[in-house]
PDB file of C-alpha atoms in Angstrom:
ATOM      1  CA  UNK A 252     -23.192  85.931  44.819  1.00 40.00           C
ATOM      2  CA  UNK A 253     -20.161  87.091  46.622  1.00 41.00           C
ATOM      3  CA  UNK A 254     -17.380  85.018  45.819  1.00 44.00           C
ATOM      4  CA  UNK A 255     -15.128  85.682  42.346  1.00 42.00           C
ATOM      5  CA  UNK A 256     -13.581  84.256  40.078  1.00 44.00           C
ATOM      6  CA  UNK A 257     -10.417  86.518  39.929  1.00 44.00           C
ATOM      7  CA  UNK A 258      -7.641  83.527  38.619  1.00 47.00           C
ATOM      8  CA  UNK A 259      -6.321  83.063  42.524  1.00 46.00           C
ATOM      9  CA  UNK A 260      -7.011  86.621  43.375  1.00 49.00           C
ATOM     10  CA  UNK A 261      -9.290  88.144  45.405  1.00 48.00           C
ATOM     11  CA  UNK A 262      -9.742  91.893  46.816  1.00 48.00           C
ATOM     12  CA  UNK A 263      -9.612  92.110  49.918  1.00 49.00           C
ATOM     13  CA  UNK A 264     -11.572  90.359  52.942  1.00 49.00           C
ATOM     14  CA  UNK A 265     -13.509  88.308  50.423  1.00 47.00           C
ATOM     15  CA  UNK A 266     -13.610  84.873  50.123  1.00 50.00           C
ATOM     16  CA  UNK A 267     -11.816  82.561  47.785  1.00 49.00           C
ATOM     17  CA  UNK A 268     -14.644  79.840  48.638  1.00 53.00           C
ATOM     18  CA  UNK A 269     -18.316  79.614  47.366  1.00 54.00           C
ATOM     19  CA  UNK A 270     -20.531  80.519  49.470  1.00 54.00           C
ATOM     20  CA  UNK A 271     -22.390  77.654  51.609  1.00 61.00           C
ATOM     21  CA  UNK A 272     -26.047  77.435  51.436  1.00 61.00           C
ATOM     22  CA  UNK A 273     -26.325  79.003  55.317  1.00 69.00           C
ATOM     23  CA  UNK A 274     -24.364  81.762  54.459  1.00 71.00           C
ATOM     24  CA  UNK A 275     -26.473  82.314  51.369  1.00 68.00           C
ATOM     25  CA  UNK A 276     -29.408  82.535  53.083  1.00 68.00           C
ATOM     26  CA  UNK A 277     -27.905  85.003  55.639  1.00 71.00           C
ATOM     27  CA  UNK A 278     -26.601  87.140  52.664  1.00 69.00           C
ATOM     28  CA  UNK A 279     -30.054  87.419  51.706  1.00 67.00           C
ATOM     29  CA  UNK A 280     -31.703  87.824  54.972  1.00 66.00           C
ATOM     30  CA  UNK A 281     -29.102  90.914  55.397  1.00 66.00           C
ATOM     31  CA  UNK A 282     -29.833  92.145  51.593  1.00 63.00           C
ATOM     32  CA  UNK A 283     -33.671  91.724  52.549  1.00 62.00           C
ATOM     33  CA  UNK A 284     -33.791  94.283  54.976  1.00 62.00           C
ATOM     34  CA  UNK A 285     -32.481  96.995  53.256  1.00 59.00           C
ATOM     35  CA  UNK A 286     -35.426  96.458  50.681  1.00 60.00           C
ATOM     36  CA  UNK A 287     -37.780  98.983  50.754  1.00 68.00           C
ATOM     37  CA  UNK A 288     -41.162  97.019  51.835  1.00 73.00           C
ATOM     38  CA  UNK A 289     -43.106  99.765  51.365  1.00 76.00           C
ATOM     39  CA  UNK A 290     -42.515  99.629  47.702  1.00 77.00           C
ATOM     40  CA  UNK A 291     -42.906  96.120  47.360  1.00 80.00           C
ATOM     41  CA  UNK A 292     -46.156  95.928  49.243  1.00 83.00           C
ATOM     42  CA  UNK A 293     -47.631  98.509  46.026  1.00 84.00           C
ATOM     43  CA  UNK A 294     -45.492  95.805  43.462  1.00 83.00           C
ATOM     44  CA  UNK A 295     -47.912  93.016  45.590  1.00 86.00           C
ATOM     45  CA  UNK A 296     -50.628  94.860  45.566  1.00 88.00           C
ATOM     46  CA  UNK A 297     -50.622  94.929  41.854  1.00 89.00           C
ATOM     47  CA  UNK A 298     -50.095  91.240  41.525  1.00 88.00           C
ATOM     48  CA  UNK A 299     -52.924  90.964  44.126  1.00 89.00           C
ATOM     49  CA  UNK A 300     -55.344  92.493  41.878  1.00 89.00           C
ATOM     50  CA  UNK A 301     -54.281  91.003  38.942  1.00 91.00           C
ATOM     51  CA  UNK A 302     -54.524  87.523  40.729  1.00 88.00           C
ATOM     52  CA  UNK A 303     -58.654  88.724  40.721  1.00 87.00           C
ATOM     53  CA  UNK A 304     -58.727  89.622  37.504  1.00 91.00           C
ATOM     54  CA  UNK A 305     -57.256  86.178  36.287  1.00 91.00           C
ATOM     55  CA  UNK A 306     -60.049  84.405  38.498  1.00 88.00           C
ATOM     56  CA  UNK A 307     -62.556  86.811  37.171  1.00 89.00           C
ATOM     57  CA  UNK A 308     -61.582  86.529  33.595  1.00 92.00           C
ATOM     58  CA  UNK A 309     -61.418  82.496  33.619  1.00 91.00           C
ATOM     59  CA  UNK A 310     -64.931  82.377  35.172  1.00 90.00           C
ATOM     60  CA  UNK A 311     -66.341  84.451  32.229  1.00 91.00           C
ATOM     61  CA  UNK A 312     -64.361  82.176  29.746  1.00 91.00           C
ATOM     62  CA  UNK A 313     -65.585  78.910  30.870  1.00 90.00           C
ATOM     63  CA  UNK A 314     -69.296  80.432  30.559  1.00 89.00           C
ATOM     64  CA  UNK A 315     -68.350  81.228  27.284  1.00 90.00           C
ATOM     65  CA  UNK A 316     -67.021  78.552  26.365  1.00 89.00           C
ATOM     66  CA  UNK A 317     -70.335  76.460  27.648  1.00 87.00           C
ATOM     67  CA  UNK A 318     -72.286  79.120  25.708  1.00 89.00           C
ATOM     68  CA  UNK A 319     -70.640  78.190  22.794  1.00 88.00           C
ATOM     69  CA  UNK A 320     -70.829  74.405  23.135  1.00 87.00           C
ATOM     70  CA  UNK A 321     -74.347  74.702  23.729  1.00 85.00           C
ATOM     71  CA  UNK A 322     -75.109  76.398  20.810  1.00 87.00           C
ATOM     72  CA  UNK A 323     -72.536  73.612  18.863  1.00 86.00           C
ATOM     73  CA  UNK A 324     -74.568  70.818  20.298  1.00 84.00           C
ATOM     74  CA  UNK A 325     -78.069  73.233  19.019  1.00 85.00           C
ATOM     75  CA  UNK A 326     -76.807  72.734  15.480  1.00 86.00           C
ATOM     76  CA  UNK A 327     -75.312  69.511  14.853  1.00 88.00           C
ATOM     77  CA  UNK A 328     -72.360  70.639  13.751  1.00 89.00           C
ATOM     78  CA  UNK A 329     -68.474  70.827  15.374  1.00 89.00           C
ATOM     79  CA  UNK A 330     -67.175  73.691  13.142  1.00 91.00           C
ATOM     80  CA  UNK A 331     -69.055  77.134  12.176  1.00 90.00           C
ATOM     81  CA  UNK A 332     -67.836  80.642  10.673  1.00 92.00           C
ATOM     82  CA  UNK A 333     -69.412  83.735  12.159  1.00 91.00           C
ATOM     83  CA  UNK A 334     -68.590  87.200  10.918  1.00 92.00           C
ATOM     84  CA  UNK A 335     -66.189  87.843  13.230  1.00 91.00           C
ATOM     85  CA  UNK A 336     -65.140  84.251  13.943  1.00 92.00           C
ATOM     86  CA  UNK A 337     -64.363  80.724  13.383  1.00 93.00           C
ATOM     87  CA  UNK A 338     -65.477  78.054  15.633  1.00 92.00           C
ATOM     88  CA  UNK A 339     -63.780  74.411  15.551  1.00 91.00           C
ATOM     89  CA  UNK A 340     -64.596  71.830  18.329  1.00 88.00           C
ATOM     90  CA  UNK A 341     -62.053  69.097  18.357  1.00 86.00           C
ATOM     91  CA  UNK A 342     -61.593  65.862  20.405  1.00 83.00           C
ATOM     92  CA  UNK A 343     -58.010  65.756  22.160  1.00 81.00           C
ATOM     93  CA  UNK A 344     -55.908  62.939  23.510  1.00 81.00           C
ATOM     94  CA  UNK A 345     -53.513  62.549  26.173  1.00 79.00           C
ATOM     95  CA  UNK A 346     -51.145  60.276  27.593  1.00 82.00           C
ATOM     96  CA  UNK A 347     -49.888  59.470  30.652  1.00 79.00           C
ATOM     97  CA  UNK A 348     -49.014  57.400  33.696  1.00 82.00           C
ATOM     98  CA  UNK A 349     -49.160  57.214  37.491  1.00 83.00           C
ATOM     99  CA  UNK A 350     -46.733  56.046  39.835  1.00 85.00           C
ATOM    100  CA  UNK A 351     -49.118  53.155  40.899  1.00 85.00           C
ATOM    101  CA  UNK A 352     -49.163  51.772  37.810  1.00 86.00           C
ATOM    102  CA  UNK A 353     -45.433  50.538  37.279  1.00 88.00           C
ATOM    103  CA  UNK A 354     -43.340  48.590  39.234  1.00 92.00           C
ATOM    104  CA  UNK A 355     -41.285  51.061  41.455  1.00 90.00           C
ATOM    105  CA  UNK A 356     -37.466  49.954  40.198  1.00 91.00           C
ATOM    106  CA  UNK A 357     -38.761  50.948  36.990  1.00 89.00           C
ATOM    107  CA  UNK A 358     -40.465  54.022  38.430  1.00 88.00           C
ATOM    108  CA  UNK A 359     -37.406  54.954  39.989  1.00 87.00           C
ATOM    109  CA  UNK A 360     -35.701  54.019  36.439  1.00 88.00           C
ATOM    110  CA  UNK A 361     -37.960  56.223  34.093  1.00 87.00           C
ATOM    111  CA  UNK A 362     -39.031  58.709  35.791  1.00 86.00           C
ATOM    112  CA  UNK A 363     -37.943  62.635  35.096  1.00 83.00           C
ATOM    113  CA  UNK A 364     -37.767  65.137  37.918  1.00 82.00           C
ATOM    114  CA  UNK A 365     -37.439  68.331  37.613  1.00 84.00           C
ATOM    115  CA  UNK A 366     -36.599  71.163  40.159  1.00 85.00           C
ATOM    116  CA  UNK A 367     -37.653  75.034  39.597  1.00 78.00           C
ATOM    117  CA  UNK A 368     -39.046  77.672  41.434  1.00 81.00           C
ATOM    118  CA  UNK A 369     -42.200  78.471  42.986  1.00 80.00           C
ATOM    119  CA  UNK A 370     -43.329  82.510  43.998  1.00 81.00           C
ATOM    120  CA  UNK A 371     -46.411  82.731  45.717  1.00 80.00           C
ATOM    121  CA  UNK A 372     -47.982  85.234  48.906  1.00 75.00           C
ATOM    122  CA  UNK A 373     -50.519  85.422  51.260  1.00 80.00           C
ATOM    123  CA  UNK A 374     -52.855  88.487  52.068  1.00 81.00           C
ATOM    124  CA  UNK A 375     -52.643  89.659  54.959  1.00 80.00           C
ATOM    125  CA  UNK A 376     -55.271  92.603  55.069  1.00 80.00           C
ATOM    126  CA  UNK A 377     -58.471  93.482  52.411  1.00 77.00           C
ATOM    127  CA  UNK A 378     -60.552  91.392  50.341  1.00 72.00           C
ATOM    128  CA  UNK A 379     -58.567  89.191  49.035  1.00 70.00           C
ATOM    129  CA  UNK A 380     -56.816  88.250  52.186  1.00 71.00           C
ATOM    130  CA  UNK A 381     -57.669  84.963  53.780  1.00 69.00           C
ATOM    131  CA  UNK A 382     -59.231  85.809  56.789  1.00 71.00           C
ATOM    132  CA  UNK A 383     -61.770  87.899  54.331  1.00 70.00           C
ATOM    133  CA  UNK A 384     -62.187  84.791  52.425  1.00 70.00           C
ATOM    134  CA  UNK A 385     -63.191  82.560  55.459  1.00 74.00           C
ATOM    135  CA  UNK A 386     -64.993  85.049  56.667  1.00 73.00           C
ATOM    136  CA  UNK A 387     -66.961  85.853  53.111  1.00 70.00           C
ATOM    137  CA  UNK A 388     -67.404  81.679  53.060  1.00 73.00           C
ATOM    138  CA  UNK A 389     -69.020  81.451  56.470  1.00 72.00           C
ATOM    139  CA  UNK A 390     -71.186  84.218  55.863  1.00 70.00           C
ATOM    140  CA  UNK A 391     -72.165  82.729  52.410  1.00 64.00           C
ATOM    141  CA  UNK A 392     -72.855  79.299  54.855  1.00 66.00           C
ATOM    142  CA  UNK A 393     -75.124  81.596  57.410  1.00 63.00           C
ATOM    143  CA  UNK A 394     -76.924  83.304  54.402  1.00 59.00           C
ATOM    144  CA  UNK A 395     -80.297  80.509  53.887  1.00 61.00           C
ATOM    145  CA  UNK A 396     -83.656  81.575  52.097  1.00 62.00           C
ATOM    146  CA  UNK A 397     -86.546  81.772  54.077  1.00 66.00           C
ATOM    147  CA  UNK A 398     -89.097  79.295  53.667  1.00 65.00           C
ATOM    148  CA  UNK A 399     -91.951  80.267  50.272  1.00 71.00           C
ATOM    149  CA  UNK A 400     -88.974  82.222  48.720  1.00 84.00           C
ATOM    150  CA  UNK A 401     -88.123  80.068  46.070  1.00 92.00           C
ATOM    151  CA  UNK A 402     -89.210  79.814  42.533  1.00 94.00           C
ATOM    152  CA  UNK A 403     -89.826  77.207  40.498  1.00 95.00           C
ATOM    153  CA  UNK A 404     -91.165  76.803  36.868  1.00 95.00           C
ATOM    154  CA  UNK A 405     -91.788  72.945  35.727  1.00 95.00           C
ATOM    155  CA  UNK A 406     -91.812  72.330  31.724  1.00 92.00           C
ATOM    156  CA  UNK A 407     -94.320  70.511  30.787  1.00 91.00           C
ATOM    157  CA  UNK A 408     -96.025  70.783  33.808  1.00 92.00           C
ATOM    158  CA  UNK A 409     -99.755  70.088  32.357  1.00 91.00           C
ATOM    159  CA  UNK A 410     -98.812  66.481  31.306  1.00 89.00           C
ATOM    160  CA  UNK A 411     -98.966  63.047  32.919  1.00 89.00           C
ATOM    161  CA  UNK A 412     -96.258  63.468  34.719  1.00 91.00           C
ATOM    162  CA  UNK A 413     -95.456  67.329  34.996  1.00 91.00           C
ATOM    163  CA  UNK A 414     -99.524  67.348  36.896  1.00 93.00           C
ATOM    164  CA  UNK A 415     -98.462  65.602  40.288  1.00 93.00           C
ATOM    165  CA  UNK A 416     -94.985  67.132  40.028  1.00 94.00           C
ATOM    166  CA  UNK A 417     -96.644  70.806  40.398  1.00 94.00           C
ATOM    167  CA  UNK A 418     -98.525  69.371  42.332  1.00 94.00           C
ATOM    168  CA  UNK A 419     -95.478  68.176  44.731  1.00 94.00           C
ATOM    169  CA  UNK A 420     -94.277  71.709  44.451  1.00 94.00           C
ATOM    170  CA  UNK A 421     -96.795  73.551  45.233  1.00 93.00           C
ATOM    171  CA  UNK A 422     -97.292  71.675  48.162  1.00 92.00           C
ATOM    172  CA  UNK A 423     -93.482  72.353  49.384  1.00 92.00           C
ATOM    173  CA  UNK A 424     -93.211  75.361  52.219  1.00 89.00           C
ATOM    174  CA  UNK A 425     -90.006  76.376  50.078  1.00 91.00           C
ATOM    175  CA  UNK A 426     -91.888  77.405  47.062  1.00 93.00           C
ATOM    176  CA  UNK A 427     -93.360  80.744  46.910  1.00 92.00           C
ATOM    177  CA  UNK A 428     -93.751  80.952  43.127  1.00 94.00           C
ATOM    178  CA  UNK A 429     -94.424  78.257  40.630  1.00 95.00           C
ATOM    179  CA  UNK A 430     -95.192  78.864  37.216  1.00 95.00           C
ATOM    180  CA  UNK A 431     -96.151  75.717  34.913  1.00 95.00           C
ATOM    181  CA  UNK A 432     -95.380  76.390  30.923  1.00 94.00           C
ATOM    182  CA  UNK A 433     -96.504  73.602  27.866  1.00 93.00           C
ATOM    183  CA  UNK A 434     -97.694  73.704  24.991  1.00 91.00           C
ATOM    184  CA  UNK A 435    -100.860  74.757  23.313  1.00 90.00           C
ATOM    185  CA  UNK A 436    -101.295  70.766  22.286  1.00 89.00           C
ATOM    186  CA  UNK A 437    -101.518  69.816  26.171  1.00 87.00           C
ATOM    187  CA  UNK A 438    -104.266  67.602  26.765  1.00 85.00           C
ATOM    188  CA  UNK A 439    -104.965  70.255  29.830  1.00 91.00           C
ATOM    189  CA  UNK A 440    -104.008  74.166  29.522  1.00 93.00           C
ATOM    190  CA  UNK A 441    -101.235  75.023  31.708  1.00 93.00           C
ATOM    191  CA  UNK A 442    -103.443  77.658  33.061  1.00 93.00           C
ATOM    192  CA  UNK A 443    -105.806  75.225  34.259  1.00 93.00           C
ATOM    193  CA  UNK A 444    -103.712  73.290  35.938  1.00 94.00           C
ATOM    194  CA  UNK A 445    -102.852  76.661  37.938  1.00 93.00           C
ATOM    195  CA  UNK A 446    -106.213  77.841  38.572  1.00 93.00           C
ATOM    196  CA  UNK A 447    -106.632  74.044  40.021  1.00 92.00           C
ATOM    197  CA  UNK A 448    -103.101  74.473  42.390  1.00 92.00           C
ATOM    198  CA  UNK A 449    -104.122  77.842  43.595  1.00 88.00           C
ATOM    199  CA  UNK A 450    -107.300  76.045  45.464  1.00 89.00           C
ATOM    200  CA  UNK A 451    -104.321  74.808  47.693  1.00 88.00           C
ATOM    201  CA  UNK A 452    -104.330  76.118  51.153  1.00 85.00           C
ATOM    202  CA  UNK A 453    -100.868  77.403  50.578  1.00 84.00           C
ATOM    203  CA  UNK A 454     -99.481  80.956  50.170  1.00 85.00           C
ATOM    204  CA  UNK A 455     -97.569  79.591  46.915  1.00 90.00           C
ATOM    205  CA  UNK A 456     -98.415  81.668  43.550  1.00 92.00           C
ATOM    206  CA  UNK A 457     -99.425  79.427  40.880  1.00 94.00           C
ATOM    207  CA  UNK A 458     -99.969  80.764  37.258  1.00 94.00           C
ATOM    208  CA  UNK A 459     -99.479  79.273  33.932  1.00 94.00           C
ATOM    209  CA  UNK A 460     -97.752  79.566  30.497  1.00 94.00           C
ATOM    210  CA  UNK A 461     -98.513  78.140  27.389  1.00 94.00           C
ATOM    211  CA  UNK A 462     -96.738  78.823  24.096  1.00 93.00           C
ATOM    212  CA  UNK A 463     -97.792  77.577  20.343  1.00 92.00           C
ATOM    213  CA  UNK A 464     -96.081  75.008  18.476  1.00 90.00           C
ATOM    214  CA  UNK A 465     -93.155  76.115  16.535  1.00 88.00           C
ATOM    215  CA  UNK A 466     -93.148  79.622  17.933  1.00 88.00           C
ATOM    216  CA  UNK A 467     -89.883  81.012  19.707  1.00 85.00           C
ATOM    217  CA  UNK A 468     -89.130  80.472  23.498  1.00 85.00           C
ATOM    218  CA  UNK A 469     -87.819  83.678  23.462  1.00 82.00           C
ATOM    219  CA  UNK A 470     -90.903  85.466  23.086  1.00 84.00           C
ATOM    220  CA  UNK A 471     -93.014  83.359  26.042  1.00 86.00           C
ATOM    221  CA  UNK A 472     -90.771  82.310  28.879  1.00 88.00           C
ATOM    222  CA  UNK A 473     -88.889  85.394  29.593  1.00 89.00           C
ATOM    223  CA  UNK A 474     -91.260  86.162  32.562  1.00 90.00           C
ATOM    224  CA  UNK A 475     -91.953  82.268  33.034  1.00 91.00           C
ATOM    225  CA  UNK A 476     -88.154  81.633  33.611  1.00 92.00           C
ATOM    226  CA  UNK A 477     -86.868  85.013  35.092  1.00 91.00           C
ATOM    227  CA  UNK A 478     -85.377  84.355  38.596  1.00 91.00           C
ATOM    228  CA  UNK A 479     -86.134  80.576  38.467  1.00 93.00           C
ATOM    229  CA  UNK A 480     -84.541  78.709  41.273  1.00 93.00           C
ATOM    230  CA  UNK A 481     -85.068  75.376  40.243  1.00 94.00           C
ATOM    231  CA  UNK A 482     -86.207  74.637  36.884  1.00 94.00           C
ATOM    232  CA  UNK A 483     -87.737  71.057  36.381  1.00 94.00           C
ATOM    233  CA  UNK A 484     -88.517  69.632  32.350  1.00 92.00           C
ATOM    234  CA  UNK A 485     -90.631  65.910  32.667  1.00 89.00           C
ATOM    235  CA  UNK A 486     -91.845  66.739  29.206  1.00 68.00           C
ATOM    236  CA  UNK A 487     -89.951  64.561  26.710  1.00 61.00           C
ATOM    237  CA  UNK A 488     -89.998  62.421  23.359  1.00 52.00           C
TER     238      UNK A 488
END
């Protein structure tokens, strides 16, 4: 502020009263005209880049959380220790109340209000600009996979439910590759189901995959599941 408390004394030409909000705005606007906008653009470029890195990092963190939680569920534990980390999963509670849950007079009496400054920006150019995001979104909507380009896997495809489900998938014009997977204890071998479906007058390629009971899925399912757009699991116990 240009207002100074000097015990009743002030420099020549300065006001002895605090500036009004409108005068403050005028002063800030005058100061902004003297700023190096090129330098400010460089700072905003860095901020814009950091926002993109932050968004990517958040997605990566959520993906890692999902994998770790799936491992805990598979092991049936909520705590474990690796060579480098200690992992703990716990329930956390939170209490809250919304404005519609209480009478208006109670809300006005007890609600706490706080004000804070929010600094934000919008990119006008570049990949993270509003125009670029809208263009990318519109392009994503237009990019529809052509018919017959989908790969589908039916896990348990040799069973009583899996066989008719596999038949429906093989007859679907959107499916170009169909994988029939089942264990070696199935009444009908997956290769036999695949051979039967291969006689359909469709462009769909059908292949059967078998895994011995007790073996590691990683050793038998890599080719079967790699590139799948849809995995159906009718098998159960």
